Amino acid sequence: MRISVVGAGYVGLVTGVNLAADGHAVTFIERAEERLADLAAGRMPIEEPGLAEAYAANADRISVRPELGDLSSMDLVLIAVGTPIGEAGDPDLSQLRSALDALRAWPELDVSVRSTLPPGTSARLPAMLDRTNGEHVSTNPEFLRQGSAMSDHRHPTRIVIGTYPETGDAHRAKVEALFGGLDAPRLYVDVAAAELIKNVANGFLALKLSFVNEVAALSEEYGVEVQSVLDGIALDPRIGSTYMRPGLGFGGSCLPKELQVLAAAGRRQGLPMHLARAVSQVNIEQQDRFVRRIQAELPRKGARVGLLGLSFKADTDDLRGSPALHVARRLLDAGVQVVAHDPAVHVDRAEAAAPGILMVQDPMAAIDDADAVIIGTEWPTYASIDWAAARGRVRFPLIFDGRNLVDPGAAAAAGFLYRGIGRLSAEPAPAEAARR
Ligand SMILES: NC(=O)c1ccc[n+]([C@@H]2O[C@H](COP(=O)([O-])OP(=O)(O)OC[C@H]3O[C@@H](n4cnc5c(N)ncnc54)[C@H](O)[C@@H]3O)[C@@H](O)[C@H]2O)c1
């Protein structure tokens, strides 16, 4: 098929490049000049493992342009623009509106929306396209995880296709063809159900993480290793062990947003949505509690920390909603000098997001003369740091591990005090402590 993908961000690019690899001719429509220029030059504007290689390998079936152009020979348009939260906490649908506005000139064109839509939006898509019904319209929400998005696209847990009562068989066949060779359960549901499946899936994942984080804080206070509690509950098959890793909080463009979307959607219907709001609060408290724990052990004046990791999770350069970035900003606000390293985040973007931060190219340079080393993102490279070598570079040997990435025993053996999330604090052996 000839497919236009509107919006070349994380979802649009991953989807479009995979479709090109499947043999479709893909045109990306991207209005951000910098992203467009990168793509035109064959550079990836985002960091996602495997994306650049797949883009290069299928370049002959990929084109990029700033506007839709003539769509008369297009088989299908996929919408993958952002649907962020606006200033007032309500969904900002301006990108969606502008993308659909531009399609009004093509009343028969098949359009499928891959962006995450807040409850109640899908029902309005035909009207936003200036059409009387959804004969040529559908939704197909994306469930990829940044960092493993390319493989998630190839191995989806499910394919959800939202349709209208009028959606025609010819349209369904085109959308089905997008996922032709993929082995996954298909769910054909009403568009309103499709949007809720996506919103609720993210809400539930966030709920698990906040619950585990609250349990981790409780475990810390009672001197219990949180993992022993989680191992103990995981054996109950109704509970299990997946997505139950304590940490300094969740971030990204999806989970925090989805909780606000759910809360706002419920509010509009007069529902209190206690859980959605509480899950958000726990997540913010988790990050603030971590900052308070750090501050309590820093010198009052002239403190300096080495922050390892700034992206919201490993294997992405995305700073949206990043807990590590939140920690950096809070410490900078408190007058702490923050020297940071991240393998993927560009220096300019980091310095714009957290004015005053100093970015360095090497993790060891970040911890030079630090009063504390903070693990902000679970980049694998930080798991193999030589703590004995690091001991000679820091001003004070203290690790705050926001991702439970470091082996507490190894850190203590190298002379570091270790503080994790729901983990028992580790202390160096007395002889080592005496040397500090
Ligand atoms: N990032 C994820 O992990 C993820 C996962 C599942 C679903 N989603 C959803 O997918 C959607 C896209 O997310 P993303 O992270 O890829 O966003 P993004 O911000 O990285 O990308 C959106 C792109 O669309 C472009 N754009 C906006 N309006 C346009 C227009 N009218 N014409 C051309 N280009 C336009 C923007 O310039 C931007 O490059 C959102 O609804 C998001 O909630 C994201």
GROMACS .gro file of C-alpha atoms and ligand atoms in nm:
model
  480
    1MET     CA    1   0.000   0.000   0.000
    2ARG     CA    2   0.091   0.367  -0.026
    3ILE     CA    3   0.067   0.502   0.326
    4SER     CA    4   0.111   0.852   0.468
    5VAL     CA    5   0.208   0.876   0.832
    6VAL     CA    6   0.129   1.216   0.984
    7GLY     CA    7   0.369   1.287   1.273
    8ALA     CA    8   0.720   1.140   1.270
    9GLY     CA    9   0.771   1.102   1.646
   10TYR     CA   10   0.829   0.786   1.845
   11VAL     CA   11   0.506   0.619   1.734
   12GLY     CA   12   0.492   0.749   1.378
   13LEU     CA   13   0.852   0.666   1.296
   14VAL     CA   14   0.850   0.319   1.448
   15THR     CA   15   0.521   0.232   1.280
   16GLY     CA   16   0.614   0.382   0.942
   17VAL     CA   17   0.962   0.232   0.924
   18ASN     CA   18   0.824  -0.112   1.007
   19LEU     CA   19   0.557  -0.072   0.738
   20ALA     CA   20   0.829   0.022   0.488
   21ALA     CA   21   1.018  -0.291   0.593
   22ASP     CA   22   0.700  -0.489   0.515
   23GLY     CA   23   0.710  -0.355   0.159
   24HIS     CA   24   0.469  -0.060   0.182
   25ALA     CA   25   0.562   0.279   0.035
   26VAL     CA   26   0.561   0.521   0.330
   27THR     CA   27   0.554   0.900   0.328
   28PHE     CA   28   0.615   1.076   0.658
   29ILE     CA   29   0.444   1.412   0.701
   30GLU     CA   30   0.628   1.606   0.970
   31ARG     CA   31   0.579   1.974   1.043
   32ALA     CA   32   0.873   2.022   1.282
   33GLU     CA   33   1.150   2.159   1.061
   34GLU     CA   34   1.437   2.011   1.257
   35ARG     CA   35   1.286   1.662   1.261
   36LEU     CA   36   1.209   1.686   0.893
   37ALA     CA   37   1.563   1.798   0.808
   38ASP     CA   38   1.710   1.513   1.013
   39LEU     CA   39   1.493   1.256   0.838
   40ALA     CA   40   1.564   1.399   0.495
   41ALA     CA   41   1.935   1.360   0.571
   42GLY     CA   42   1.883   1.003   0.696
   43ARG     CA   43   1.945   1.096   1.063
   44MET     CA   44   1.706   0.982   1.334
   45PRO     CA   45   1.559   1.270   1.537
   46ILE     CA   46   1.492   1.030   1.826
   47GLU     CA   47   1.688   0.755   1.995
   48GLU     CA   48   1.526   0.414   1.958
   49PRO     CA   49   1.731   0.093   1.924
   50GLY     CA   50   1.721  -0.054   1.573
   51LEU     CA   51   1.528   0.238   1.421
   52ALA     CA   52   1.817   0.404   1.233
   53GLU     CA   53   1.928   0.074   1.079
   54ALA     CA   54   1.575  -0.015   0.964
   55TYR     CA   55   1.525   0.337   0.825
   56ALA     CA   56   1.847   0.313   0.624
   57ALA     CA   57   1.769  -0.040   0.502
   58ASN     CA   58   1.428   0.065   0.368
   59ALA     CA   59   1.512   0.419   0.255
   60ASP     CA   60   1.403   0.345  -0.102
   61ARG     CA   61   1.044   0.299   0.016
   62ILE     CA   62   1.045   0.602   0.250
   63SER     CA   63   0.992   0.968   0.173
   64VAL     CA   64   0.944   1.271   0.397
   65ARG     CA   65   0.764   1.599   0.345
   66PRO     CA   66   0.632   1.893   0.548
   67GLU     CA   67   0.273   1.883   0.420
   68LEU     CA   68   0.026   1.626   0.294
   69GLY     CA   69   0.051   1.722  -0.074
   70ASP     CA   70  -0.160   1.534  -0.329
   71LEU     CA   71  -0.321   1.234  -0.161
   72SER     CA   72  -0.524   1.109  -0.456
   73SER     CA   73  -0.309   0.798  -0.497
   74MET     CA   74  -0.275   0.729  -0.122
   75ASP     CA   75  -0.430   0.406   0.014
   76LEU     CA   76  -0.431   0.501   0.381
   77VAL     CA   77  -0.333   0.787   0.613
   78LEU     CA   78  -0.215   0.703   0.962
   79ILE     CA   79  -0.228   0.977   1.226
   80ALA     CA   80   0.050   0.959   1.486
   81VAL     CA   81   0.064   1.316   1.615
   82GLY     CA   82   0.109   1.402   1.981
   83THR     CA   83  -0.191   1.427   2.216
   84PRO     CA   84  -0.026   1.581   2.524
   85ILE     CA   85  -0.180   1.736   2.833
   86GLY     CA   86  -0.237   2.111   2.811
   87GLU     CA   87  -0.151   2.370   3.076
   88ALA     CA   88  -0.486   2.336   3.256
   89GLY     CA   89  -0.451   1.957   3.285
   90ASP     CA   90  -0.694   1.884   3.002
   91PRO     CA   91  -0.592   1.699   2.685
   92ASP     CA   92  -0.441   1.925   2.419
   93LEU     CA   93  -0.588   1.807   2.089
   94SER     CA   94  -0.446   2.089   1.877
   95GLN     CA   95  -0.204   1.861   1.686
   96LEU     CA   96  -0.485   1.617   1.613
   97ARG     CA   97  -0.717   1.896   1.499
   98SER     CA   98  -0.460   2.044   1.264
   99ALA     CA   99  -0.379   1.703   1.116
  100LEU     CA  100  -0.748   1.623   1.059
  101ASP     CA  101  -0.824   1.971   0.926
  102ALA     CA  102  -0.569   1.921   0.652
  103LEU     CA  103  -0.747   1.599   0.550
  104ARG     CA  104  -1.088   1.761   0.503
  105ALA     CA  105  -1.018   1.804   0.133
  106TRP     CA  106  -1.017   1.424   0.088
  107PRO     CA  107  -1.362   1.302   0.198
  108GLU     CA  108  -1.322   0.942   0.078
  109LEU     CA  109  -0.967   0.887   0.198
  110ASP     CA  110  -0.909   0.606   0.448
  111VAL     CA  111  -0.781   0.747   0.777
  112SER     CA  112  -0.679   0.553   1.087
  113VAL     CA  113  -0.569   0.725   1.409
  114ARG     CA  114  -0.283   0.563   1.598
  115SER     CA  115  -0.236   0.845   1.852
  116THR     CA  116  -0.371   0.788   2.202
  117LEU     CA  117  -0.711   0.955   2.227
  118PRO     CA  118  -0.879   1.071   2.546
  119PRO     CA  119  -1.222   0.912   2.615
  120GLY     CA  120  -1.493   1.072   2.404
  121THR     CA  121  -1.261   1.191   2.123
  122SER     CA  122  -1.304   0.906   1.873
  123ALA     CA  123  -1.676   0.965   1.839
  124ARG     CA  124  -1.593   1.313   1.706
  125LEU     CA  125  -1.330   1.207   1.449
  126PRO     CA  126  -1.568   1.192   1.148
  127ALA     CA  127  -1.699   1.540   1.231
  128MET     CA  128  -1.344   1.670   1.277
  129LEU     CA  129  -1.275   1.537   0.926
  130ASP     CA  130  -1.593   1.710   0.806
  131ARG     CA  131  -1.757   1.377   0.725
  132THR     CA  132  -2.104   1.254   0.807
  133ASN     CA  133  -1.992   0.907   0.916
  134GLY     CA  134  -1.695   0.682   0.986
  135GLU     CA  135  -1.714   0.462   0.676
  136HIS     CA  136  -1.347   0.527   0.596
  137VAL     CA  137  -1.225   0.594   0.950
  138SER     CA  138  -1.089   0.380   1.236
  139THR     CA  139  -0.847   0.392   1.526
  140ASN     CA  140  -0.564   0.154   1.608
  141PRO     CA  141  -0.395   0.248   1.936
  142GLU     CA  142  -0.027   0.176   1.979
  143PHE     CA  143   0.107  -0.017   2.280
  144LEU     CA  144   0.482   0.012   2.216
  145ARG     CA  145   0.732   0.071   2.493
  146GLN     CA  146   1.006   0.325   2.421
  147GLY     CA  147   1.343   0.152   2.427
  148SER     CA  148   1.203  -0.168   2.274
  149ALA     CA  149   0.955  -0.012   2.034
  150MET     CA  150   1.090  -0.175   1.716
  151SER     CA  151   1.059  -0.525   1.857
  152ASP     CA  152   0.726  -0.441   2.026
  153HIS     CA  153   0.589  -0.349   1.685
  154ARG     CA  154   0.693  -0.690   1.548
  155HIS     CA  155   0.564  -0.880   1.851
  156PRO     CA  156   0.256  -0.697   1.977
  157THR     CA  157   0.065  -0.835   2.275
  158ARG     CA  158  -0.258  -0.752   2.089
  159ILE     CA  159  -0.382  -0.552   1.795
  160VAL     CA  160  -0.678  -0.332   1.879
  161ILE     CA  161  -0.881  -0.185   1.595
  162GLY     CA  162  -1.157   0.061   1.680
  163THR     CA  163  -1.438   0.092   1.428
  164TYR     CA  164  -1.770   0.274   1.380
  165PRO     CA  165  -2.092   0.092   1.294
  166GLU     CA  166  -2.053   0.229   0.938
  167THR     CA  167  -1.684   0.141   0.895
  168GLY     CA  168  -1.669  -0.043   0.563
  169ASP     CA  169  -1.509  -0.381   0.488
  170ALA     CA  170  -1.268  -0.219   0.241
  171HIS     CA  171  -1.137   0.010   0.516
  172ARG     CA  172  -1.108  -0.278   0.764
  173ALA     CA  173  -0.911  -0.479   0.507
  174LYS     CA  174  -0.658  -0.195   0.467
  175VAL     CA  175  -0.609  -0.158   0.842
  176GLU     CA  176  -0.580  -0.534   0.880
  177ALA     CA  177  -0.315  -0.534   0.605
  178LEU     CA  178  -0.101  -0.302   0.820
  179PHE     CA  179  -0.055  -0.588   1.062
  180GLY     CA  180  -0.064  -0.863   0.796
  181GLY     CA  181   0.214  -1.094   0.908
  182LEU     CA  182   0.195  -1.028   1.281
  183ASP     CA  183   0.096  -1.310   1.513
  184ALA     CA  184  -0.119  -1.147   1.784
  185PRO     CA  185  -0.480  -1.153   1.898
  186ARG     CA  186  -0.700  -0.907   1.706
  187LEU     CA  187  -0.969  -0.713   1.886
  188TYR     CA  188  -1.224  -0.537   1.670
  189VAL     CA  189  -1.412  -0.308   1.905
  190ASP     CA  190  -1.614   0.011   1.902
  191VAL     CA  191  -1.390   0.321   1.878
  192ALA     CA  192  -1.494   0.428   2.229
  193ALA     CA  193  -1.385   0.091   2.368
  194ALA     CA  194  -1.055   0.111   2.176
  195GLU     CA  195  -0.965   0.444   2.333
  196LEU     CA  196  -1.056   0.317   2.681
  197ILE     CA  197  -0.848   0.000   2.632
  198LYS     CA  198  -0.544   0.218   2.568
  199ASN     CA  199  -0.613   0.468   2.851
  200VAL     CA  200  -0.694   0.198   3.105
  201ALA     CA  201  -0.396  -0.021   3.013
  202ASN     CA  202  -0.159   0.267   3.088
  203GLY     CA  203  -0.354   0.362   3.401
  204PHE     CA  204  -0.328   0.007   3.533
  205LEU     CA  205   0.047  -0.014   3.465
  206ALA     CA  206   0.094   0.314   3.652
  207LEU     CA  207  -0.119   0.180   3.937
  208LYS     CA  208   0.107  -0.124   3.974
  209LEU     CA  209   0.419   0.092   3.981
  210SER     CA  210   0.282   0.340   4.234
  211PHE     CA  211   0.157   0.057   4.457
  212VAL     CA  212   0.497  -0.110   4.453
  213ASN     CA  213   0.668   0.223   4.520
  214GLU     CA  214   0.446   0.288   4.818
  215VAL     CA  215   0.524  -0.061   4.946
  216ALA     CA  216   0.895   0.013   4.896
  217ALA     CA  217   0.873   0.326   5.112
  218LEU     CA  218   0.690   0.129   5.380
  219SER     CA  219   0.950  -0.147   5.364
  220GLU     CA  220   1.229   0.109   5.409
  221GLU     CA  221   1.062   0.250   5.720
  222TYR     CA  222   1.019  -0.098   5.870
  223GLY     CA  223   1.370  -0.215   5.782
  224VAL     CA  224   1.249  -0.476   5.534
  225GLU     CA  225   1.406  -0.558   5.197
  226VAL     CA  226   1.119  -0.480   4.957
  227GLN     CA  227   1.221  -0.753   4.713
  228SER     CA  228   1.159  -1.018   4.977
  229VAL     CA  229   0.803  -0.884   5.011
  230LEU     CA  230   0.754  -0.877   4.633
  231ASP     CA  231   0.893  -1.231   4.598
  232GLY     CA  232   0.648  -1.340   4.866
  233ILE     CA  233   0.344  -1.197   4.690
  234ALA     CA  234   0.455  -1.289   4.336
  235LEU     CA  235   0.392  -1.659   4.404
  236ASP     CA  236   0.022  -1.585   4.422
  237PRO     CA  237  -0.079  -1.626   4.057
  238ARG     CA  238  -0.343  -1.357   4.100
  239ILE     CA  239  -0.062  -1.109   4.173
  240GLY     CA  240   0.247  -1.222   3.979
  241SER     CA  241   0.576  -1.041   3.940
  242THR     CA  242   0.565  -0.843   3.617
  243TYR     CA  243   0.593  -0.465   3.617
  244MET     CA  244   0.650  -0.469   3.991
  245ARG     CA  245   0.995  -0.308   4.013
  246PRO     CA  246   1.032  -0.035   4.272
  247GLY     CA  247   1.205   0.282   4.154
  248LEU     CA  248   1.213   0.653   4.183
  249GLY     CA  249   0.886   0.690   3.992
  250PHE     CA  250   0.753   0.652   3.640
  251GLY     CA  251   0.771   0.913   3.362
  252GLY     CA  252   0.754   0.943   2.986
  253SER     CA  253   0.485   1.093   2.769
  254CYS     CA  254   0.225   0.825   2.840
  255LEU     CA  255   0.176   0.702   3.197
  256PRO     CA  256   0.163   1.037   3.382
  257LYS     CA  257  -0.054   1.184   3.106
  258GLU     CA  258  -0.294   0.893   3.100
  259LEU     CA  259  -0.372   0.930   3.470
  260GLN     CA  260  -0.465   1.293   3.415
  261VAL     CA  261  -0.672   1.195   3.112
  262LEU     CA  262  -0.860   0.931   3.313
  263ALA     CA  263  -0.917   1.171   3.602
  264ALA     CA  264  -1.044   1.445   3.368
  265ALA     CA  265  -1.266   1.200   3.176
  266GLY     CA  266  -1.423   1.077   3.500
  267ARG     CA  267  -1.466   1.430   3.632
  268ARG     CA  268  -1.665   1.525   3.323
  269GLN     CA  269  -1.908   1.243   3.407
  270GLY     CA  270  -1.924   1.328   3.777
  271LEU     CA  271  -1.699   1.040   3.885
  272PRO     CA  272  -1.440   1.110   4.156
  273MET     CA  273  -1.167   0.884   4.003
  274HIS     CA  274  -0.994   0.845   4.341
  275LEU     CA  275  -0.742   0.588   4.218
  276ALA     CA  276  -0.623   0.773   3.907
  277ARG     CA  277  -0.554   1.082   4.118
  278ALA     CA  278  -0.390   0.888   4.399
  279VAL     CA  279  -0.160   0.700   4.159
  280SER     CA  280  -0.033   1.035   4.029
  281GLN     CA  281   0.016   1.173   4.379
  282VAL     CA  282   0.211   0.866   4.490
  283ASN     CA  283   0.434   0.903   4.185
  284ILE     CA  284   0.515   1.266   4.260
  285GLU     CA  285   0.565   1.191   4.628
  286GLN     CA  286   0.801   0.906   4.537
  287GLN     CA  287   1.027   1.148   4.349
  288ASP     CA  288   1.005   1.420   4.615
  289ARG     CA  289   1.077   1.170   4.893
  290PHE     CA  290   1.390   1.061   4.706
  291VAL     CA  291   1.503   1.424   4.680
  292ARG     CA  292   1.440   1.477   5.053
  293ARG     CA  293   1.644   1.168   5.138
  294ILE     CA  294   1.932   1.299   4.925
  295GLN     CA  295   1.916   1.650   5.069
  296ALA     CA  296   1.917   1.516   5.424
  297GLU     CA  297   2.263   1.368   5.364
  298LEU     CA  298   2.423   1.647   5.161
  299PRO     CA  299   2.640   1.919   5.313
  300ARG     CA  300   2.440   2.238   5.373
  301LYS     CA  301   2.668   2.456   5.161
  302GLY     CA  302   2.844   2.395   4.829
  303ALA     CA  303   2.701   2.047   4.776
  304ARG     CA  304   2.769   1.876   4.446
  305VAL     CA  305   2.607   1.560   4.309
  306GLY     CA  306   2.692   1.336   4.015
  307LEU     CA  307   2.368   1.237   3.842
  308LEU     CA  308   2.389   0.929   3.622
  309GLY     CA  309   2.102   0.920   3.375
  310LEU     CA  310   1.852   1.188   3.279
  311SER     CA  311   1.610   1.021   3.033
  312PHE     CA  312   1.284   0.885   3.175
  313LYS     CA  313   1.405   0.530   3.119
  314ALA     CA  314   1.695   0.346   2.957
  315ASP     CA  315   1.736   0.314   2.580
  316THR     CA  316   1.560   0.639   2.499
  317ASP     CA  317   1.660   1.005   2.483
  318ASP     CA  318   1.310   1.115   2.588
  319LEU     CA  319   1.304   1.363   2.876
  320ARG     CA  320   0.925   1.401   2.890
  321GLY     CA  321   0.808   1.350   3.249
  322SER     CA  322   1.148   1.212   3.348
  323PRO     CA  323   1.183   1.149   3.724
  324ALA     CA  324   1.562   1.192   3.693
  325LEU     CA  325   1.505   1.535   3.542
  326HIS     CA  326   1.264   1.621   3.825
  327VAL     CA  327   1.532   1.526   4.079
  328ALA     CA  328   1.790   1.738   3.895
  329ARG     CA  329   1.559   2.041   3.890
  330ARG     CA  330   1.468   2.011   4.258
  331LEU     CA  331   1.834   1.985   4.359
  332LEU     CA  332   1.933   2.278   4.136
  333ASP     CA  333   1.651   2.484   4.291
  334ALA     CA  334   1.798   2.403   4.631
  335GLY     CA  335   2.138   2.540   4.523
  336VAL     CA  336   2.304   2.201   4.470
  337GLN     CA  337   2.550   2.175   4.185
  338VAL     CA  338   2.434   1.894   3.952
  339VAL     CA  339   2.685   1.737   3.714
  340ALA     CA  340   2.513   1.481   3.495
  341HIS     CA  341   2.579   1.216   3.234
  342ASP     CA  342   2.338   1.042   2.999
  343PRO     CA  343   2.441   0.825   2.703
  344ALA     CA  344   2.155   0.944   2.479
  345VAL     CA  345   2.025   1.284   2.588
  346HIS     CA  346   2.174   1.567   2.386
  347VAL     CA  347   2.361   1.826   2.594
  348ASP     CA  348   2.161   2.122   2.460
  349ARG     CA  349   1.827   1.958   2.540
  350ALA     CA  350   1.939   1.866   2.890
  351GLU     CA  351   2.069   2.215   2.961
  352ALA     CA  352   1.746   2.370   2.829
  353ALA     CA  353   1.532   2.135   3.039
  354ALA     CA  354   1.729   2.190   3.359
  355PRO     CA  355   1.902   2.530   3.344
  356GLY     CA  356   2.222   2.527   3.548
  357ILE     CA  357   2.291   2.155   3.503
  358LEU     CA  358   2.638   2.065   3.377
  359MET     CA  359   2.645   1.774   3.131
  360VAL     CA  360   2.961   1.567   3.083
  361GLN     CA  361   3.052   1.294   2.835
  362ASP     CA  362   3.180   1.034   3.078
  363PRO     CA  363   3.005   0.891   3.388
  364MET     CA  364   3.328   0.909   3.587
  365ALA     CA  365   3.364   1.282   3.511
  366ALA     CA  366   3.012   1.332   3.650
  367ILE     CA  367   3.106   1.188   3.988
  368ASP     CA  368   3.435   1.375   4.032
  369ASP     CA  369   3.427   1.554   4.369
  370ALA     CA  370   3.064   1.457   4.423
  371ASP     CA  371   2.909   1.453   4.769
  372ALA     CA  372   2.667   1.190   4.641
  373VAL     CA  373   2.626   0.979   4.328
  374ILE     CA  374   2.267   0.947   4.209
  375ILE     CA  375   2.142   0.682   3.968
  376GLY     CA  376   1.854   0.848   3.785
  377THR     CA  377   1.804   0.611   3.489
  378GLU     CA  378   1.862   0.236   3.464
  379TRP     CA  379   2.111   0.254   3.175
  380PRO     CA  380   2.294  -0.084   3.181
  381THR     CA  381   2.630   0.091   3.157
  382TYR     CA  382   2.586   0.224   3.512
  383ALA     CA  383   2.541  -0.131   3.645
  384SER     CA  384   2.901  -0.209   3.556
  385ILE     CA  385   3.067   0.095   3.712
  386ASP     CA  386   3.391   0.010   3.890
  387TRP     CA  387   3.300   0.143   4.233
  388ALA     CA  388   3.650   0.086   4.368
  389ALA     CA  389   3.782   0.324   4.100
  390ALA     CA  390   3.490   0.562   4.161
  391ARG     CA  391   3.578   0.572   4.531
  392GLY     CA  392   3.897   0.761   4.454
  393ARG     CA  393   3.713   1.033   4.260
  394VAL     CA  394   3.420   1.132   4.480
  395ARG     CA  395   3.437   1.381   4.767
  396PHE     CA  396   3.212   1.163   4.984
  397PRO     CA  397   3.127   0.798   4.908
  398LEU     CA  398   2.747   0.792   4.902
  399ILE     CA  399   2.519   0.636   4.639
  400PHE     CA  400   2.148   0.709   4.598
  401ASP     CA  401   2.027   0.444   4.361
  402GLY     CA  402   1.689   0.552   4.224
  403ARG     CA  403   1.667   0.242   4.005
  404ASN     CA  404   1.801  -0.034   4.233
  405LEU     CA  405   2.062  -0.095   3.967
  406VAL     CA  406   2.379  -0.116   4.174
  407ASP     CA  407   2.477  -0.420   4.380
  408PRO     CA  408   2.467  -0.282   4.738
  409GLY     CA  409   2.730  -0.532   4.855
  410ALA     CA  410   2.975  -0.432   4.582
  411ALA     CA  411   2.918  -0.063   4.656
  412ALA     CA  412   2.976  -0.117   5.030
  413ALA     CA  413   3.285  -0.331   4.962
  414ALA     CA  414   3.427  -0.038   4.762
  415GLY     CA  415   3.368   0.191   5.061
  416PHE     CA  416   3.036   0.350   4.962
  417LEU     CA  417   2.727   0.407   5.171
  418TYR     CA  418   2.437   0.275   4.966
  419ARG     CA  419   2.074   0.394   4.963
  420GLY     CA  420   1.827   0.227   4.726
  421ILE     CA  421   1.449   0.220   4.687
  422GLY     CA  422   1.299  -0.016   4.946
  423ARG     CA  423   1.640  -0.172   4.994
  424LEU     CA  424   1.826  -0.199   5.322
  425SER     CA  425   2.101   0.061   5.330
  426ALA     CA  426   2.448  -0.087   5.294
  427GLU     CA  427   2.747   0.041   5.494
  428PRO     CA  428   3.116  -0.014   5.422
  429ALA     CA  429   3.302  -0.257   5.651
  430PRO     CA  430   3.430  -0.081   5.970
  431ALA     CA  431   3.791  -0.070   5.845
  432GLU     CA  432   3.682   0.099   5.523
  433ALA     CA  433   3.448   0.333   5.711
  434ALA     CA  434   3.737   0.442   5.935
  435ARG     CA  435   3.934   0.550   5.631
  436ARG     CA  436   3.650   0.776   5.508
  437LIG     N1  437   0.583   0.759   2.298
  437LIG     C1  438   0.526   0.645   2.330
  437LIG     O1  439   0.586   0.557   2.389
  437LIG     C2  440   0.383   0.618   2.292
  437LIG     C3  441   0.332   0.487   2.303
  437LIG     C4  442   0.201   0.463   2.266
  437LIG     C5  443   0.121   0.568   2.221
  437LIG     N2  444   0.171   0.694   2.216
  437LIG     C6  445   0.083   0.800   2.164
  437LIG     O2  446   0.115   0.821   2.028
  437LIG     C7  447   0.101   0.960   1.995
  437LIG     C8  448   0.233   1.015   1.945
  437LIG     O3  449   0.329   1.006   2.049
  437LIG     P1  450   0.483   1.035   2.023
  437LIG     O4  451   0.555   1.004   2.149
  437LIG     O5  452   0.524   0.967   1.895
  437LIG     O6  453   0.476   1.194   2.000
  437LIG     P2  454   0.589   1.294   1.943
  437LIG     O7  455   0.559   1.424   2.004
  437LIG     O8  456   0.725   1.232   1.955
  437LIG     O9  457   0.557   1.299   1.786
  437LIG     C9  458   0.449   1.367   1.730
  437LIG    C10  459   0.498   1.432   1.601
  437LIG    O10  460   0.388   1.482   1.527
  437LIG    C11  461   0.427   1.603   1.463
  437LIG     N3  462   0.305   1.676   1.426
  437LIG    C12  463   0.211   1.726   1.507
  437LIG     N4  464   0.110   1.779   1.437
  437LIG    C13  465   0.140   1.761   1.307
  437LIG    C14  466   0.075   1.793   1.184
  437LIG     N5  467  -0.044   1.854   1.183
  437LIG     N6  468   0.135   1.760   1.069
  437LIG    C15  469   0.254   1.698   1.068
  437LIG     N7  470   0.321   1.664   1.182
  437LIG    C16  471   0.264   1.696   1.298
  437LIG    C17  472   0.510   1.672   1.567
  437LIG    O11  473   0.593   1.770   1.512
  437LIG    C18  474   0.589   1.554   1.626
  437LIG    O12  475   0.712   1.534   1.559
  437LIG    C19  476   0.050   1.027   2.122
  437LIG    O13  477  -0.090   1.027   2.117
  437LIG    C20  478   0.099   0.935   2.231
  437LIG    O14  479   0.019   0.943   2.346
  437LIG    C21  480   0.301   0.722   2.247
   0.00000   0.00000   0.00000
